[in-house]
Amino acid sequence: MTASRPPLVALPGSLVTVEPLTRADLPELHAAIGRPEVFAGGWGGGPAAYRDGYDAWAAFVEGYLLWDSANVYGVRRASSGELVGTTTLGLFDLPNESAHVGWTAYAPQVWGTGVNVETKLLVLGHAFEHGLGRIQLQADVRNERSRAAILRLGATFEGLQRRMQRRADGSWRDTAVYSILADEWPDVRAGLEQRLASSAVVQTGGEA
C-alpha cells in the first residue's frame, strides 16, 4: 500500500471526537490549555514559553502549531462538545512512510483519563490506514510524565537525540524518541482498546 497523507477529517470516538482545529477555536483552546502547568511539562518549549493573557498566548500558538503543513486537531469530549486539548499528525515523509504525532496538550482535568488513550487510538489508526509504516512520538528527556504516557501507549523507546533543539528558556533539550510500526499496530491497538474499556469502567463508577 502506497503511503498517503491522511485527510484532515473528524475522527469520532466514544469519549472524544478528534476534529480539525481552526484558528476560530483558539479562545476555547486557551481556556483548556492556556495554563502554566501545561507548559511546565514541556509543551511549547517548556515553562518559559507560557504567555499570561489570551492575546500573547494566541500569538504564540499561531506560530507554534503546524497549521499549513500538518493535520492539526482539536480534541472534544463526545458527550459535551467541550474542547479539552490538541494534537498533531505531521512531519510527513511519504517516500519513507513515516510521520510524527506530537504537539499534544490537554486540560489538566482530563489528565490520567481515557482522553489521551482514545485520541491516540483514533489518530494512529487513521495514519496506519493510509499506508504509513512508522509513527514517531517524542518528549523532552526531562518530561517523565509524557515519557511514561508514551510507553503506556505501547510505543518502543528508540533512544535519545542529544542537544536536539532549544527550549524556550534557551537551554538545549535532549529528546527521547519512540515509535510504533505498522506491523506492531494490531497489538498496540488491542492494548489501547483494552485500556479504553477499563477507563470507561472507572468513569462510570468502577475502581480507579
PDB file of C-alpha atoms in Angstrom:
ATOM      1  CA  MET A   1       0.000   0.000   0.000  1.00  0.00           C
ATOM      2  CA  THR A   2       1.408   3.377  -1.005  1.00  0.00           C
ATOM      3  CA  ALA A   3       1.569   5.807   1.882  1.00  0.00           C
ATOM      4  CA  SER A   4      -0.524   8.949   1.597  1.00  0.00           C
ATOM      5  CA  ARG A   5      -1.170  11.884   3.857  1.00  0.00           C
ATOM      6  CA  PRO A   6      -4.350  11.086   5.806  1.00  0.00           C
ATOM      7  CA  PRO A   7      -7.164  13.545   5.058  1.00  0.00           C
ATOM      8  CA  LEU A   8      -7.852  16.098   7.759  1.00  0.00           C
ATOM      9  CA  VAL A   9     -11.309  14.957   8.824  1.00  0.00           C
ATOM     10  CA  ALA A  10     -13.214  14.435  12.066  1.00  0.00           C
ATOM     11  CA  LEU A  11     -12.479  11.138  13.844  1.00  0.00           C
ATOM     12  CA  PRO A  12     -15.368  10.256  16.175  1.00  0.00           C
ATOM     13  CA  GLY A  13     -14.906   8.047  19.214  1.00  0.00           C
ATOM     14  CA  SER A  14     -16.834   7.088  22.322  1.00  0.00           C
ATOM     15  CA  LEU A  15     -15.162   9.547  24.728  1.00  0.00           C
ATOM     16  CA  VAL A  16     -13.806  12.136  22.310  1.00  0.00           C
ATOM     17  CA  THR A  17     -14.130  13.458  18.806  1.00  0.00           C
ATOM     18  CA  VAL A  18     -10.835  14.410  17.211  1.00  0.00           C
ATOM     19  CA  GLU A  19     -11.539  17.105  14.632  1.00  0.00           C
ATOM     20  CA  PRO A  20      -9.681  19.721  12.586  1.00  0.00           C
ATOM     21  CA  LEU A  21      -8.608  22.615  14.785  1.00  0.00           C
ATOM     22  CA  THR A  22      -9.160  26.087  13.373  1.00  0.00           C
ATOM     23  CA  ARG A  23      -7.989  29.477  14.497  1.00  0.00           C
ATOM     24  CA  ALA A  24     -11.570  30.215  15.494  1.00  0.00           C
ATOM     25  CA  ASP A  25     -11.164  27.521  18.171  1.00  0.00           C
ATOM     26  CA  LEU A  26      -8.261  29.279  19.897  1.00  0.00           C
ATOM     27  CA  PRO A  27     -10.335  31.007  22.622  1.00  0.00           C
ATOM     28  CA  GLU A  28     -11.725  27.609  23.641  1.00  0.00           C
ATOM     29  CA  LEU A  29      -8.298  26.023  23.449  1.00  0.00           C
ATOM     30  CA  HIS A  30      -6.879  28.780  25.628  1.00  0.00           C
ATOM     31  CA  ALA A  31      -9.473  28.024  28.287  1.00  0.00           C
ATOM     32  CA  ALA A  32      -8.377  24.373  28.203  1.00  0.00           C
ATOM     33  CA  ILE A  33      -4.575  24.523  27.991  1.00  0.00           C
ATOM     34  CA  GLY A  34      -3.530  28.139  28.449  1.00  0.00           C
ATOM     35  CA  ARG A  35      -2.198  27.303  31.895  1.00  0.00           C
ATOM     36  CA  PRO A  36       1.284  27.266  33.439  1.00  0.00           C
ATOM     37  CA  GLU A  37       1.013  23.596  34.439  1.00  0.00           C
ATOM     38  CA  VAL A  38       0.566  22.576  30.787  1.00  0.00           C
ATOM     39  CA  PHE A  39       3.760  24.363  29.761  1.00  0.00           C
ATOM     40  CA  ALA A  40       5.563  23.107  32.856  1.00  0.00           C
ATOM     41  CA  GLY A  41       5.559  19.625  31.349  1.00  0.00           C
ATOM     42  CA  GLY A  42       7.410  20.808  28.242  1.00  0.00           C
ATOM     43  CA  TRP A  43       4.633  21.758  25.825  1.00  0.00           C
ATOM     44  CA  GLY A  44       5.547  24.696  23.623  1.00  0.00           C
ATOM     45  CA  GLY A  45       9.167  24.527  24.700  1.00  0.00           C
ATOM     46  CA  GLY A  46       8.668  24.475  28.432  1.00  0.00           C
ATOM     47  CA  PRO A  47       7.681  26.895  31.210  1.00  0.00           C
ATOM     48  CA  ALA A  48       9.387  29.903  29.630  1.00  0.00           C
ATOM     49  CA  ALA A  49       7.016  29.647  26.656  1.00  0.00           C
ATOM     50  CA  TYR A  50       3.952  30.313  28.810  1.00  0.00           C
ATOM     51  CA  ARG A  51       2.162  33.553  27.948  1.00  0.00           C
ATOM     52  CA  ASP A  52      -0.107  35.193  30.507  1.00  0.00           C
ATOM     53  CA  GLY A  53      -3.175  36.576  28.746  1.00  0.00           C
ATOM     54  CA  TYR A  54      -5.054  35.407  25.709  1.00  0.00           C
ATOM     55  CA  ASP A  55      -3.582  37.686  23.034  1.00  0.00           C
ATOM     56  CA  ALA A  56       0.036  36.813  23.792  1.00  0.00           C
ATOM     57  CA  TRP A  57      -0.825  33.141  24.163  1.00  0.00           C
ATOM     58  CA  ALA A  58      -2.732  33.061  20.869  1.00  0.00           C
ATOM     59  CA  ALA A  59       0.136  34.763  19.045  1.00  0.00           C
ATOM     60  CA  PHE A  60       2.491  32.109  20.396  1.00  0.00           C
ATOM     61  CA  VAL A  61       0.218  29.203  19.412  1.00  0.00           C
ATOM     62  CA  GLU A  62      -0.280  30.705  15.963  1.00  0.00           C
ATOM     63  CA  GLY A  63       3.440  30.283  15.376  1.00  0.00           C
ATOM     64  CA  TYR A  64       3.896  27.027  17.279  1.00  0.00           C
ATOM     65  CA  LEU A  65       1.341  24.749  15.623  1.00  0.00           C
ATOM     66  CA  LEU A  66       1.992  23.499  12.083  1.00  0.00           C
ATOM     67  CA  TRP A  67      -1.207  24.875  10.587  1.00  0.00           C
ATOM     68  CA  ASP A  68      -0.214  24.670   6.925  1.00  0.00           C
ATOM     69  CA  SER A  69       1.901  21.515   6.769  1.00  0.00           C
ATOM     70  CA  ALA A  70       0.281  19.089   9.222  1.00  0.00           C
ATOM     71  CA  ASN A  71      -3.026  17.697  10.449  1.00  0.00           C
ATOM     72  CA  VAL A  72      -3.708  19.896  13.477  1.00  0.00           C
ATOM     73  CA  TYR A  73      -6.546  18.532  15.594  1.00  0.00           C
ATOM     74  CA  GLY A  74      -8.713  19.682  18.449  1.00  0.00           C
ATOM     75  CA  VAL A  75      -9.924  17.098  20.945  1.00  0.00           C
ATOM     76  CA  ARG A  76     -13.515  17.473  22.177  1.00  0.00           C
ATOM     77  CA  ARG A  77     -15.466  15.485  24.716  1.00  0.00           C
ATOM     78  CA  ALA A  78     -18.022  13.444  22.794  1.00  0.00           C
ATOM     79  CA  SER A  79     -20.640  13.979  25.485  1.00  0.00           C
ATOM     80  CA  SER A  80     -20.477  17.752  25.851  1.00  0.00           C
ATOM     81  CA  GLY A  81     -18.523  19.077  22.873  1.00  0.00           C
ATOM     82  CA  GLU A  82     -16.075  20.785  25.245  1.00  0.00           C
ATOM     83  CA  LEU A  83     -12.642  21.366  23.710  1.00  0.00           C
ATOM     84  CA  VAL A  84     -10.115  19.761  26.055  1.00  0.00           C
ATOM     85  CA  GLY A  85      -6.918  19.591  24.044  1.00  0.00           C
ATOM     86  CA  THR A  86      -4.995  19.408  20.828  1.00  0.00           C
ATOM     87  CA  THR A  87      -2.692  17.017  18.991  1.00  0.00           C
ATOM     88  CA  THR A  88      -0.999  16.992  15.585  1.00  0.00           C
ATOM     89  CA  LEU A  89      -0.030  14.432  12.966  1.00  0.00           C
ATOM     90  CA  GLY A  90       2.752  15.956  10.919  1.00  0.00           C
ATOM     91  CA  LEU A  91       6.309  15.849   9.595  1.00  0.00           C
ATOM     92  CA  PHE A  92       5.131  13.582   6.801  1.00  0.00           C
ATOM     93  CA  ASP A  93       7.851  11.685   4.920  1.00  0.00           C
ATOM     94  CA  LEU A  94       5.699   9.732   2.486  1.00  0.00           C
ATOM     95  CA  PRO A  95       8.519   8.097   0.467  1.00  0.00           C
ATOM     96  CA  ASN A  96       9.708   6.563   3.734  1.00  0.00           C
ATOM     97  CA  GLU A  97       6.156   6.000   5.037  1.00  0.00           C
ATOM     98  CA  SER A  98       6.709   7.923   8.248  1.00  0.00           C
ATOM     99  CA  ALA A  99       5.097  10.711  10.230  1.00  0.00           C
ATOM    100  CA  HIS A 100       5.125  12.164  13.717  1.00  0.00           C
ATOM    101  CA  VAL A 101       2.406  12.526  16.352  1.00  0.00           C
ATOM    102  CA  GLY A 102       3.060  15.334  18.785  1.00  0.00           C
ATOM    103  CA  TRP A 103       2.328  18.911  19.843  1.00  0.00           C
ATOM    104  CA  THR A 104      -0.147  17.273  22.241  1.00  0.00           C
ATOM    105  CA  ALA A 105      -1.613  19.032  25.258  1.00  0.00           C
ATOM    106  CA  TYR A 106      -4.742  18.522  27.329  1.00  0.00           C
ATOM    107  CA  ALA A 107      -6.617  20.396  30.012  1.00  0.00           C
ATOM    108  CA  PRO A 108      -5.326  19.217  33.411  1.00  0.00           C
ATOM    109  CA  GLN A 109      -8.764  17.933  34.397  1.00  0.00           C
ATOM    110  CA  VAL A 110      -8.544  15.173  31.765  1.00  0.00           C
ATOM    111  CA  TRP A 111      -5.001  14.054  32.588  1.00  0.00           C
ATOM    112  CA  GLY A 112      -4.984  10.380  33.511  1.00  0.00           C
ATOM    113  CA  THR A 113      -8.360   9.700  31.903  1.00  0.00           C
ATOM    114  CA  GLY A 114      -9.184   7.855  28.700  1.00  0.00           C
ATOM    115  CA  VAL A 115      -8.988  11.056  26.646  1.00  0.00           C
ATOM    116  CA  ASN A 116      -5.384  10.610  25.515  1.00  0.00           C
ATOM    117  CA  VAL A 117      -5.850   6.871  25.031  1.00  0.00           C
ATOM    118  CA  GLU A 118      -8.753   7.293  22.631  1.00  0.00           C
ATOM    119  CA  THR A 119      -7.183  10.287  20.904  1.00  0.00           C
ATOM    120  CA  LYS A 120      -4.105   8.250  20.088  1.00  0.00           C
ATOM    121  CA  LEU A 121      -6.230   5.259  19.096  1.00  0.00           C
ATOM    122  CA  LEU A 122      -8.105   7.390  16.576  1.00  0.00           C
ATOM    123  CA  VAL A 123      -5.137   9.354  15.186  1.00  0.00           C
ATOM    124  CA  LEU A 124      -2.762   6.392  14.947  1.00  0.00           C
ATOM    125  CA  GLY A 125      -5.435   4.222  13.352  1.00  0.00           C
ATOM    126  CA  HIS A 126      -6.143   6.932  10.783  1.00  0.00           C
ATOM    127  CA  ALA A 127      -2.423   7.166   9.998  1.00  0.00           C
ATOM    128  CA  PHE A 128      -1.815   3.449   9.588  1.00  0.00           C
ATOM    129  CA  GLU A 129      -4.954   3.058   7.468  1.00  0.00           C
ATOM    130  CA  HIS A 130      -3.295   5.350   4.917  1.00  0.00           C
ATOM    131  CA  GLY A 131      -0.171   3.266   4.483  1.00  0.00           C
ATOM    132  CA  LEU A 132       2.187   4.867   6.946  1.00  0.00           C
ATOM    133  CA  GLY A 133       4.696   2.392   8.305  1.00  0.00           C
ATOM    134  CA  ARG A 134       6.273   4.251  11.206  1.00  0.00           C
ATOM    135  CA  ILE A 135       4.856   6.845  13.574  1.00  0.00           C
ATOM    136  CA  GLN A 136       7.284   8.682  15.805  1.00  0.00           C
ATOM    137  CA  LEU A 137       6.463  10.130  19.208  1.00  0.00           C
ATOM    138  CA  GLN A 138       8.878  12.073  21.360  1.00  0.00           C
ATOM    139  CA  ALA A 139       9.256  14.090  24.557  1.00  0.00           C
ATOM    140  CA  ASP A 140      11.746  16.255  26.363  1.00  0.00           C
ATOM    141  CA  VAL A 141      14.014  13.907  28.303  1.00  0.00           C
ATOM    142  CA  ARG A 142      13.020  15.789  31.473  1.00  0.00           C
ATOM    143  CA  ASN A 143       9.306  15.198  30.939  1.00  0.00           C
ATOM    144  CA  GLU A 144       8.845  11.968  32.849  1.00  0.00           C
ATOM    145  CA  ARG A 145       5.038  12.161  32.758  1.00  0.00           C
ATOM    146  CA  SER A 146       4.898  12.366  28.962  1.00  0.00           C
ATOM    147  CA  ARG A 147       7.591   9.730  28.548  1.00  0.00           C
ATOM    148  CA  ALA A 148       5.671   7.311  30.767  1.00  0.00           C
ATOM    149  CA  ALA A 149       2.456   8.049  28.873  1.00  0.00           C
ATOM    150  CA  ILE A 150       4.128   7.285  25.530  1.00  0.00           C
ATOM    151  CA  LEU A 151       5.389   3.944  26.827  1.00  0.00           C
ATOM    152  CA  ARG A 152       1.926   3.083  28.131  1.00  0.00           C
ATOM    153  CA  LEU A 153       0.599   3.583  24.617  1.00  0.00           C
ATOM    154  CA  GLY A 154       2.769   0.671  23.524  1.00  0.00           C
ATOM    155  CA  ALA A 155       5.469   2.639  21.710  1.00  0.00           C
ATOM    156  CA  THR A 156       9.064   1.414  21.658  1.00  0.00           C
ATOM    157  CA  PHE A 157      11.862   3.596  23.039  1.00  0.00           C
ATOM    158  CA  GLU A 158      14.498   4.116  20.339  1.00  0.00           C
ATOM    159  CA  GLY A 159      16.972   6.329  22.166  1.00  0.00           C
ATOM    160  CA  LEU A 160      17.942   9.914  22.876  1.00  0.00           C
ATOM    161  CA  GLN A 161      18.700  12.632  20.381  1.00  0.00           C
ATOM    162  CA  ARG A 162      21.136  14.823  22.279  1.00  0.00           C
ATOM    163  CA  ARG A 163      21.115  18.620  22.058  1.00  0.00           C
ATOM    164  CA  MET A 164      18.321  18.380  19.536  1.00  0.00           C
ATOM    165  CA  GLN A 165      16.620  21.738  19.985  1.00  0.00           C
ATOM    166  CA  ARG A 166      16.407  24.745  22.253  1.00  0.00           C
ATOM    167  CA  ARG A 167      13.838  25.030  24.988  1.00  0.00           C
ATOM    168  CA  ALA A 168      12.004  28.314  25.369  1.00  0.00           C
ATOM    169  CA  ASP A 169      14.449  29.340  28.121  1.00  0.00           C
ATOM    170  CA  GLY A 170      17.398  28.902  25.755  1.00  0.00           C
ATOM    171  CA  SER A 171      18.720  25.673  27.256  1.00  0.00           C
ATOM    172  CA  TRP A 172      19.383  22.723  24.980  1.00  0.00           C
ATOM    173  CA  ARG A 173      16.929  19.861  25.046  1.00  0.00           C
ATOM    174  CA  ASP A 174      17.728  16.170  24.746  1.00  0.00           C
ATOM    175  CA  THR A 175      14.763  14.389  23.159  1.00  0.00           C
ATOM    176  CA  ALA A 176      13.546  10.885  23.982  1.00  0.00           C
ATOM    177  CA  VAL A 177      12.364   9.228  20.751  1.00  0.00           C
ATOM    178  CA  TYR A 178       9.778   6.457  20.476  1.00  0.00           C
ATOM    179  CA  SER A 179       7.968   4.798  17.585  1.00  0.00           C
ATOM    180  CA  ILE A 180       5.171   2.452  16.610  1.00  0.00           C
ATOM    181  CA  LEU A 181       5.492   0.421  13.401  1.00  0.00           C
ATOM    182  CA  ALA A 182       2.664  -0.725  11.169  1.00  0.00           C
ATOM    183  CA  ASP A 183       3.226  -4.402  11.948  1.00  0.00           C
ATOM    184  CA  GLU A 184       3.108  -3.584  15.673  1.00  0.00           C
ATOM    185  CA  TRP A 185      -0.113  -1.631  15.349  1.00  0.00           C
ATOM    186  CA  PRO A 186      -2.593  -4.548  15.779  1.00  0.00           C
ATOM    187  CA  ASP A 187      -1.136  -5.394  19.201  1.00  0.00           C
ATOM    188  CA  VAL A 188      -0.816  -1.732  20.196  1.00  0.00           C
ATOM    189  CA  ARG A 189      -4.403  -1.086  19.085  1.00  0.00           C
ATOM    190  CA  ALA A 190      -5.655  -4.027  21.136  1.00  0.00           C
ATOM    191  CA  GLY A 191      -3.865  -2.677  24.191  1.00  0.00           C
ATOM    192  CA  LEU A 192      -5.338   0.779  23.720  1.00  0.00           C
ATOM    193  CA  GLU A 193      -8.808  -0.657  23.275  1.00  0.00           C
ATOM    194  CA  GLN A 194      -8.409  -2.633  26.491  1.00  0.00           C
ATOM    195  CA  ARG A 195      -7.254   0.475  28.351  1.00  0.00           C
ATOM    196  CA  LEU A 196     -10.152   2.451  26.920  1.00  0.00           C
ATOM    197  CA  ALA A 197     -12.620  -0.179  28.121  1.00  0.00           C
ATOM    198  CA  SER A 198     -11.048  -0.065  31.595  1.00  0.00           C
ATOM    199  CA  SER A 199     -11.234   3.727  31.557  1.00  0.00           C
ATOM    200  CA  ALA A 200     -14.932   3.586  30.751  1.00  0.00           C
ATOM    201  CA  VAL A 201     -15.490   1.361  33.785  1.00  0.00           C
ATOM    202  CA  VAL A 202     -13.630   3.828  36.012  1.00  0.00           C
ATOM    203  CA  GLN A 203     -15.576   6.803  34.678  1.00  0.00           C
ATOM    204  CA  THR A 204     -18.865   5.048  35.341  1.00  0.00           C
ATOM    205  CA  GLY A 205     -18.017   4.255  38.944  1.00  0.00           C
ATOM    206  CA  GLY A 206     -15.574   1.355  38.864  1.00  0.00           C
ATOM    207  CA  GLU A 207     -12.340   1.236  40.816  1.00  0.00           C
ATOM    208  CA  ALA A 208      -9.534   3.529  39.733  1.00  0.00           C
TER     209      ALA A 208
END
